[in-house]
């Protein structure tokens, strides 16, 4: 099933998308009074999950408060993450190569260890909201379509074969990046953590909505031009490895968001680079989850 945070008639709430993708059914109509997606992730029961799965297949005209999906405003599924997002750097081999070319660095073809970094987020950007260009300090704004994993229960010292049991679901993020800031400071926290640099959504696809491990297409388009087009089966370090490795010394709390890395085709990978400018529209699409589309603003 696919869960959303949405707004209608100036009121926000949680919902489940109908199986045909055309309606949103409010969880409140099913007597689920969760105040936020974070609270739901932390406390939802297996029986409630089963009820939501059942409800998503019902006739919308029999569900109190059901709304056509085109009449609601989808918000970031977790508008205020409880902590910074954990990100994987250069986790597709083709992106490793294009990154090395941009930085004029040698690459020996080896990637023995995962690269982790933290992405600052005060509020996640809604799936249709604007991406601020920060033109006063940013000259090379870039996009990165990524599959993000959301942890469903406290994870500590988890074995790789157990990881699926700790995952709540998946969403799309655009790991927006300011390349000069990213490289100038010799670490990525500032260049990837500016306000508005985490578009997320349009929903959370629960873990059983996709096969495990997910083998789904990841794409991005800028003004309709296909830029990124790859598949998560090409991840250098897969989800089981990532979650297991992190959990060996770091307790992952419910609601933790882990972005798994972006494939080749980002703006810096072109010659000359194709960085974003105000007015550009970036679409990030992941098979089985949906699409987010964000316009760069002044």
PDB file of C-alpha atoms in Angstrom, residues 47-272:
ATOM      1  CA  UNK A  47      -3.831  -5.502  12.270  1.00  0.00           C
ATOM      2  CA  UNK A  48      -4.046  -1.817  11.319  1.00  0.00           C
ATOM      3  CA  UNK A  49      -1.737  -2.438   8.369  1.00  0.00           C
ATOM      4  CA  UNK A  50      -4.041  -5.243   7.250  1.00  0.00           C
ATOM      5  CA  UNK A  51      -7.051  -2.952   7.604  1.00  0.00           C
ATOM      6  CA  UNK A  52      -5.375  -0.269   5.475  1.00  0.00           C
ATOM      7  CA  UNK A  53      -4.478  -2.818   2.813  1.00  0.00           C
ATOM      8  CA  UNK A  54      -8.091  -3.967   2.736  1.00  0.00           C
ATOM      9  CA  UNK A  55      -9.469  -0.427   2.717  1.00  0.00           C
ATOM     10  CA  UNK A  56      -7.289   0.584  -0.243  1.00  0.00           C
ATOM     11  CA  UNK A  57      -9.271  -1.816  -2.417  1.00  0.00           C
ATOM     12  CA  UNK A  58     -12.721  -0.534  -1.462  1.00  0.00           C
ATOM     13  CA  UNK A  59     -15.207   1.483  -3.519  1.00  0.00           C
ATOM     14  CA  UNK A  60     -14.309   5.156  -2.922  1.00  0.00           C
ATOM     15  CA  UNK A  61     -17.969   6.105  -2.739  1.00  0.00           C
ATOM     16  CA  UNK A  62     -18.293   3.919   0.348  1.00  0.00           C
ATOM     17  CA  UNK A  63     -15.333   5.467   2.183  1.00  0.00           C
ATOM     18  CA  UNK A  64     -16.149   8.522   4.291  1.00  0.00           C
ATOM     19  CA  UNK A  65     -14.041  11.524   3.255  1.00  0.00           C
ATOM     20  CA  UNK A  66     -12.483   9.859   0.198  1.00  0.00           C
ATOM     21  CA  UNK A  67     -11.115  12.435  -2.242  1.00  0.00           C
ATOM     22  CA  UNK A  68      -9.868  12.205  -5.841  1.00  0.00           C
ATOM     23  CA  UNK A  69      -6.093  12.400  -5.702  1.00  0.00           C
ATOM     24  CA  UNK A  70      -6.154  15.373  -8.086  1.00  0.00           C
ATOM     25  CA  UNK A  71      -8.122  17.393  -5.555  1.00  0.00           C
ATOM     26  CA  UNK A  72      -5.674  17.063  -2.671  1.00  0.00           C
ATOM     27  CA  UNK A  73      -2.283  18.635  -2.100  1.00  0.00           C
ATOM     28  CA  UNK A  74       0.298  15.985  -1.364  1.00  0.00           C
ATOM     29  CA  UNK A  75       2.835  16.978   1.272  1.00  0.00           C
ATOM     30  CA  UNK A  76       6.177  15.387   2.000  1.00  0.00           C
ATOM     31  CA  UNK A  77       5.266  12.061   3.659  1.00  0.00           C
ATOM     32  CA  UNK A  78       7.409  12.944   6.695  1.00  0.00           C
ATOM     33  CA  UNK A  79       7.392  16.761   6.647  1.00  0.00           C
ATOM     34  CA  UNK A  80       9.618  17.101   9.711  1.00  0.00           C
ATOM     35  CA  UNK A  81      12.033  14.174   9.934  1.00  0.00           C
ATOM     36  CA  UNK A  82      13.055  13.446  13.514  1.00  0.00           C
ATOM     37  CA  UNK A  83      16.732  13.675  12.542  1.00  0.00           C
ATOM     38  CA  UNK A  84      19.006  14.435   9.611  1.00  0.00           C
ATOM     39  CA  UNK A  85      18.765  12.073   6.639  1.00  0.00           C
ATOM     40  CA  UNK A  86      21.525   9.458   6.313  1.00  0.00           C
ATOM     41  CA  UNK A  87      22.820   9.444   2.750  1.00  0.00           C
ATOM     42  CA  UNK A  88      25.001   7.200   0.618  1.00  0.00           C
ATOM     43  CA  UNK A  89      27.565   8.957  -1.551  1.00  0.00           C
ATOM     44  CA  UNK A  90      28.388   7.739  -5.062  1.00  0.00           C
ATOM     45  CA  UNK A  91      26.706   4.335  -4.708  1.00  0.00           C
ATOM     46  CA  UNK A  92      26.309   3.570  -8.427  1.00  0.00           C
ATOM     47  CA  UNK A  93      29.526   2.823 -10.311  1.00  0.00           C
ATOM     48  CA  UNK A  94      28.664   5.036 -13.289  1.00  0.00           C
ATOM     49  CA  UNK A  95      28.064   7.959 -10.919  1.00  0.00           C
ATOM     50  CA  UNK A  96      31.417   7.297  -9.227  1.00  0.00           C
ATOM     51  CA  UNK A  97      33.055   7.695 -12.636  1.00  0.00           C
ATOM     52  CA  UNK A  98      31.232  10.908 -13.593  1.00  0.00           C
ATOM     53  CA  UNK A  99      31.942  12.406 -10.179  1.00  0.00           C
ATOM     54  CA  UNK A 100      35.651  11.656 -10.558  1.00  0.00           C
ATOM     55  CA  UNK A 101      35.651  13.291 -14.015  1.00  0.00           C
ATOM     56  CA  UNK A 102      33.986  16.437 -12.655  1.00  0.00           C
ATOM     57  CA  UNK A 103      36.516  16.704  -9.828  1.00  0.00           C
ATOM     58  CA  UNK A 104      39.399  15.780 -12.166  1.00  0.00           C
ATOM     59  CA  UNK A 105      40.349  12.934  -9.864  1.00  0.00           C
ATOM     60  CA  UNK A 106      41.711   9.502 -10.708  1.00  0.00           C
ATOM     61  CA  UNK A 107      39.403   6.533 -10.065  1.00  0.00           C
ATOM     62  CA  UNK A 108      40.864   3.036  -9.760  1.00  0.00           C
ATOM     63  CA  UNK A 109      37.562   1.206 -10.238  1.00  0.00           C
ATOM     64  CA  UNK A 110      37.369   0.068  -6.621  1.00  0.00           C
ATOM     65  CA  UNK A 111      34.777   1.057  -4.029  1.00  0.00           C
ATOM     66  CA  UNK A 112      35.526  -1.169  -1.005  1.00  0.00           C
ATOM     67  CA  UNK A 113      33.573   0.827   1.590  1.00  0.00           C
ATOM     68  CA  UNK A 114      30.333   2.764   1.540  1.00  0.00           C
ATOM     69  CA  UNK A 115      30.467   6.554   1.872  1.00  0.00           C
ATOM     70  CA  UNK A 116      27.968   7.898   4.405  1.00  0.00           C
ATOM     71  CA  UNK A 117      27.070  11.505   5.092  1.00  0.00           C
ATOM     72  CA  UNK A 118      24.314  13.439   6.809  1.00  0.00           C
ATOM     73  CA  UNK A 119      21.859  15.760   5.074  1.00  0.00           C
ATOM     74  CA  UNK A 120      20.490  18.572   7.191  1.00  0.00           C
ATOM     75  CA  UNK A 121      16.727  19.073   6.923  1.00  0.00           C
ATOM     76  CA  UNK A 122      14.501  21.493   8.828  1.00  0.00           C
ATOM     77  CA  UNK A 123      11.467  20.643   6.716  1.00  0.00           C
ATOM     78  CA  UNK A 124      11.215  18.285   3.778  1.00  0.00           C
ATOM     79  CA  UNK A 125      10.048  19.917   0.541  1.00  0.00           C
ATOM     80  CA  UNK A 126       6.622  18.811  -0.686  1.00  0.00           C
ATOM     81  CA  UNK A 127       6.485  16.787  -3.922  1.00  0.00           C
ATOM     82  CA  UNK A 128       5.192  19.732  -5.945  1.00  0.00           C
ATOM     83  CA  UNK A 129       6.797  22.641  -4.098  1.00  0.00           C
ATOM     84  CA  UNK A 130       9.648  24.873  -5.232  1.00  0.00           C
ATOM     85  CA  UNK A 131      13.366  24.310  -4.784  1.00  0.00           C
ATOM     86  CA  UNK A 132      15.031  27.574  -3.708  1.00  0.00           C
ATOM     87  CA  UNK A 133      18.027  28.373  -5.895  1.00  0.00           C
ATOM     88  CA  UNK A 134      19.949  30.234  -3.161  1.00  0.00           C
ATOM     89  CA  UNK A 135      21.529  32.272  -5.979  1.00  0.00           C
ATOM     90  CA  UNK A 136      23.329  34.519  -3.532  1.00  0.00           C
ATOM     91  CA  UNK A 137      25.646  31.640  -2.559  1.00  0.00           C
ATOM     92  CA  UNK A 138      25.015  28.875  -5.141  1.00  0.00           C
ATOM     93  CA  UNK A 139      26.223  28.898  -8.751  1.00  0.00           C
ATOM     94  CA  UNK A 140      25.981  25.187  -9.580  1.00  0.00           C
ATOM     95  CA  UNK A 141      22.685  23.752  -8.367  1.00  0.00           C
ATOM     96  CA  UNK A 142      22.303  20.040  -9.081  1.00  0.00           C
ATOM     97  CA  UNK A 143      19.709  17.271  -8.737  1.00  0.00           C
ATOM     98  CA  UNK A 144      19.982  13.636  -7.608  1.00  0.00           C
ATOM     99  CA  UNK A 145      17.036  11.219  -7.813  1.00  0.00           C
ATOM    100  CA  UNK A 146      17.262   8.554  -5.103  1.00  0.00           C
ATOM    101  CA  UNK A 147      15.367   5.706  -3.512  1.00  0.00           C
ATOM    102  CA  UNK A 148      15.048   6.335   0.225  1.00  0.00           C
ATOM    103  CA  UNK A 149      14.505   3.629   2.831  1.00  0.00           C
ATOM    104  CA  UNK A 150      12.443   4.351   5.957  1.00  0.00           C
ATOM    105  CA  UNK A 151      13.178   2.322   9.070  1.00  0.00           C
ATOM    106  CA  UNK A 152      10.113   0.889  10.802  1.00  0.00           C
ATOM    107  CA  UNK A 153      11.424  -0.257  14.178  1.00  0.00           C
ATOM    108  CA  UNK A 154      14.478   0.168  16.338  1.00  0.00           C
ATOM    109  CA  UNK A 155      17.405  -1.493  14.590  1.00  0.00           C
ATOM    110  CA  UNK A 156      20.596  -2.425  16.400  1.00  0.00           C
ATOM    111  CA  UNK A 157      23.109  -5.106  15.349  1.00  0.00           C
ATOM    112  CA  UNK A 158      20.834  -6.364  12.576  1.00  0.00           C
ATOM    113  CA  UNK A 159      22.060  -9.170  10.325  1.00  0.00           C
ATOM    114  CA  UNK A 160      21.748  -8.645   6.569  1.00  0.00           C
ATOM    115  CA  UNK A 161      19.209 -11.450   6.210  1.00  0.00           C
ATOM    116  CA  UNK A 162      16.971  -9.745   8.804  1.00  0.00           C
ATOM    117  CA  UNK A 163      16.987  -6.228   7.343  1.00  0.00           C
ATOM    118  CA  UNK A 164      13.664  -6.449   5.497  1.00  0.00           C
ATOM    119  CA  UNK A 165      11.887  -6.958   8.836  1.00  0.00           C
ATOM    120  CA  UNK A 166      13.145  -3.562  10.006  1.00  0.00           C
ATOM    121  CA  UNK A 167      12.006  -1.565   6.970  1.00  0.00           C
ATOM    122  CA  UNK A 168       8.709   0.314   7.024  1.00  0.00           C
ATOM    123  CA  UNK A 169       8.792   1.417   3.394  1.00  0.00           C
ATOM    124  CA  UNK A 170      10.307   3.516   0.642  1.00  0.00           C
ATOM    125  CA  UNK A 171       9.955   6.992  -0.803  1.00  0.00           C
ATOM    126  CA  UNK A 172      11.631   9.237  -3.392  1.00  0.00           C
ATOM    127  CA  UNK A 173      13.996  12.036  -2.518  1.00  0.00           C
ATOM    128  CA  UNK A 174      15.846  14.543  -4.653  1.00  0.00           C
ATOM    129  CA  UNK A 175      19.226  15.052  -2.959  1.00  0.00           C
ATOM    130  CA  UNK A 176      19.575  18.627  -4.212  1.00  0.00           C
ATOM    131  CA  UNK A 177      23.226  19.712  -4.088  1.00  0.00           C
ATOM    132  CA  UNK A 178      25.264  22.889  -4.405  1.00  0.00           C
ATOM    133  CA  UNK A 179      28.449  21.523  -5.985  1.00  0.00           C
ATOM    134  CA  UNK A 180      30.886  24.347  -5.230  1.00  0.00           C
ATOM    135  CA  UNK A 181      29.832  24.450  -1.581  1.00  0.00           C
ATOM    136  CA  UNK A 182      29.988  20.669  -1.484  1.00  0.00           C
ATOM    137  CA  UNK A 183      33.602  20.560  -2.678  1.00  0.00           C
ATOM    138  CA  UNK A 184      34.889  23.822  -1.203  1.00  0.00           C
ATOM    139  CA  UNK A 185      34.318  22.728   2.383  1.00  0.00           C
ATOM    140  CA  UNK A 186      35.884  19.265   1.894  1.00  0.00           C
ATOM    141  CA  UNK A 187      32.731  17.638   3.234  1.00  0.00           C
ATOM    142  CA  UNK A 188      29.134  17.636   2.021  1.00  0.00           C
ATOM    143  CA  UNK A 189      27.012  18.821   4.952  1.00  0.00           C
ATOM    144  CA  UNK A 190      26.669  22.477   3.938  1.00  0.00           C
ATOM    145  CA  UNK A 191      26.395  21.971   0.176  1.00  0.00           C
ATOM    146  CA  UNK A 192      23.604  19.419   0.553  1.00  0.00           C
ATOM    147  CA  UNK A 193      21.834  20.794   3.613  1.00  0.00           C
ATOM    148  CA  UNK A 194      20.496  24.193   2.560  1.00  0.00           C
ATOM    149  CA  UNK A 195      16.832  24.977   3.174  1.00  0.00           C
ATOM    150  CA  UNK A 196      14.589  23.340   0.578  1.00  0.00           C
ATOM    151  CA  UNK A 197      17.173  20.787  -0.552  1.00  0.00           C
ATOM    152  CA  UNK A 198      15.098  17.686   0.310  1.00  0.00           C
ATOM    153  CA  UNK A 199      12.091  17.238  -2.002  1.00  0.00           C
ATOM    154  CA  UNK A 200      10.352  14.043  -0.864  1.00  0.00           C
ATOM    155  CA  UNK A 201       7.323  11.958  -1.814  1.00  0.00           C
ATOM    156  CA  UNK A 202       4.824  11.573  -3.254  1.00  0.00           C
ATOM    157  CA  UNK A 203       4.071   8.728  -0.828  1.00  0.00           C
ATOM    158  CA  UNK A 204       5.589   5.971   1.259  1.00  0.00           C
ATOM    159  CA  UNK A 205       5.291   2.606  -0.448  1.00  0.00           C
ATOM    160  CA  UNK A 206       5.285   0.059   2.356  1.00  0.00           C
ATOM    161  CA  UNK A 207       7.957  -2.614   2.301  1.00  0.00           C
ATOM    162  CA  UNK A 208       5.719  -5.319   0.798  1.00  0.00           C
ATOM    163  CA  UNK A 209       4.656  -3.029  -2.053  1.00  0.00           C
ATOM    164  CA  UNK A 210       7.994  -3.687  -3.798  1.00  0.00           C
ATOM    165  CA  UNK A 211       9.943  -6.900  -4.202  1.00  0.00           C
ATOM    166  CA  UNK A 212      12.915  -7.298  -1.873  1.00  0.00           C
ATOM    167  CA  UNK A 213      15.536  -6.263  -2.524  1.00  0.00           C
ATOM    168  CA  UNK A 214      13.903  -3.615  -4.720  1.00  0.00           C
ATOM    169  CA  UNK A 215      14.876  -3.753  -8.379  1.00  0.00           C
ATOM    170  CA  UNK A 216      13.150  -0.622  -9.610  1.00  0.00           C
ATOM    171  CA  UNK A 217      13.892   1.981 -12.242  1.00  0.00           C
ATOM    172  CA  UNK A 218      15.177   5.357 -11.010  1.00  0.00           C
ATOM    173  CA  UNK A 219      14.805   8.283 -13.414  1.00  0.00           C
ATOM    174  CA  UNK A 220      15.075  12.052 -13.442  1.00  0.00           C
ATOM    175  CA  UNK A 221      14.012  14.573 -16.037  1.00  0.00           C
ATOM    176  CA  UNK A 222      14.760  18.274 -16.303  1.00  0.00           C
ATOM    177  CA  UNK A 223      12.209  20.233 -18.333  1.00  0.00           C
ATOM    178  CA  UNK A 224      11.113  16.895 -19.801  1.00  0.00           C
ATOM    179  CA  UNK A 225      14.623  15.796 -20.858  1.00  0.00           C
ATOM    180  CA  UNK A 226      15.576  12.375 -19.486  1.00  0.00           C
ATOM    181  CA  UNK A 227      18.782  12.761 -17.488  1.00  0.00           C
ATOM    182  CA  UNK A 228      19.045   9.767 -15.146  1.00  0.00           C
ATOM    183  CA  UNK A 229      17.824   6.290 -16.001  1.00  0.00           C
ATOM    184  CA  UNK A 230      19.090   3.347 -13.973  1.00  0.00           C
ATOM    185  CA  UNK A 231      17.946   0.579 -11.657  1.00  0.00           C
ATOM    186  CA  UNK A 232      18.471  -0.076  -7.965  1.00  0.00           C
ATOM    187  CA  UNK A 233      19.835  -3.533  -8.751  1.00  0.00           C
ATOM    188  CA  UNK A 234      23.009  -1.635  -9.756  1.00  0.00           C
ATOM    189  CA  UNK A 235      23.600  -0.267  -6.256  1.00  0.00           C
ATOM    190  CA  UNK A 236      27.182  -0.948  -5.190  1.00  0.00           C
ATOM    191  CA  UNK A 237      26.066  -1.397  -1.583  1.00  0.00           C
ATOM    192  CA  UNK A 238      22.514  -2.722  -1.370  1.00  0.00           C
ATOM    193  CA  UNK A 239      19.893  -1.982   1.257  1.00  0.00           C
ATOM    194  CA  UNK A 240      20.616  -5.055   3.354  1.00  0.00           C
ATOM    195  CA  UNK A 241      24.301  -4.159   3.539  1.00  0.00           C
ATOM    196  CA  UNK A 242      23.609  -0.491   4.314  1.00  0.00           C
ATOM    197  CA  UNK A 243      21.126  -1.034   7.141  1.00  0.00           C
ATOM    198  CA  UNK A 244      23.078  -3.912   8.652  1.00  0.00           C
ATOM    199  CA  UNK A 245      26.397  -2.050   8.568  1.00  0.00           C
ATOM    200  CA  UNK A 246      24.991   1.146  10.070  1.00  0.00           C
ATOM    201  CA  UNK A 247      23.169  -0.771  12.794  1.00  0.00           C
ATOM    202  CA  UNK A 248      26.336  -2.437  14.049  1.00  0.00           C
ATOM    203  CA  UNK A 249      27.307   0.673  15.976  1.00  0.00           C
ATOM    204  CA  UNK A 250      24.416   3.082  15.450  1.00  0.00           C
ATOM    205  CA  UNK A 251      20.884   2.407  16.681  1.00  0.00           C
ATOM    206  CA  UNK A 252      18.468   3.320  13.894  1.00  0.00           C
ATOM    207  CA  UNK A 253      15.196   4.668  15.225  1.00  0.00           C
ATOM    208  CA  UNK A 254      11.752   4.272  13.599  1.00  0.00           C
ATOM    209  CA  UNK A 255      11.308   6.955  10.961  1.00  0.00           C
ATOM    210  CA  UNK A 256      15.022   7.135  10.126  1.00  0.00           C
ATOM    211  CA  UNK A 257      15.413   8.011   6.434  1.00  0.00           C
ATOM    212  CA  UNK A 258      18.317   6.518   4.491  1.00  0.00           C
ATOM    213  CA  UNK A 259      18.913   7.763   0.943  1.00  0.00           C
ATOM    214  CA  UNK A 260      20.634   5.024  -1.052  1.00  0.00           C
ATOM    215  CA  UNK A 261      22.543   7.133  -3.589  1.00  0.00           C
ATOM    216  CA  UNK A 262      21.961   8.462  -7.082  1.00  0.00           C
ATOM    217  CA  UNK A 263      22.790   7.011 -10.508  1.00  0.00           C
ATOM    218  CA  UNK A 264      24.728   8.683 -13.312  1.00  0.00           C
ATOM    219  CA  UNK A 265      23.198  11.578 -15.224  1.00  0.00           C
ATOM    220  CA  UNK A 266      23.349  14.401 -12.716  1.00  0.00           C
ATOM    221  CA  UNK A 267      24.106  17.889 -13.983  1.00  0.00           C
ATOM    222  CA  UNK A 268      27.802  17.800 -13.139  1.00  0.00           C
ATOM    223  CA  UNK A 269      28.196  14.629 -15.207  1.00  0.00           C
ATOM    224  CA  UNK A 270      27.689  16.408 -18.535  1.00  0.00           C
ATOM    225  CA  UNK A 271      30.339  18.214 -20.563  1.00  0.00           C
ATOM    226  CA  UNK A 272      29.692  21.059 -20.162  1.00  0.00           C
TER     227      UNK A 272
END
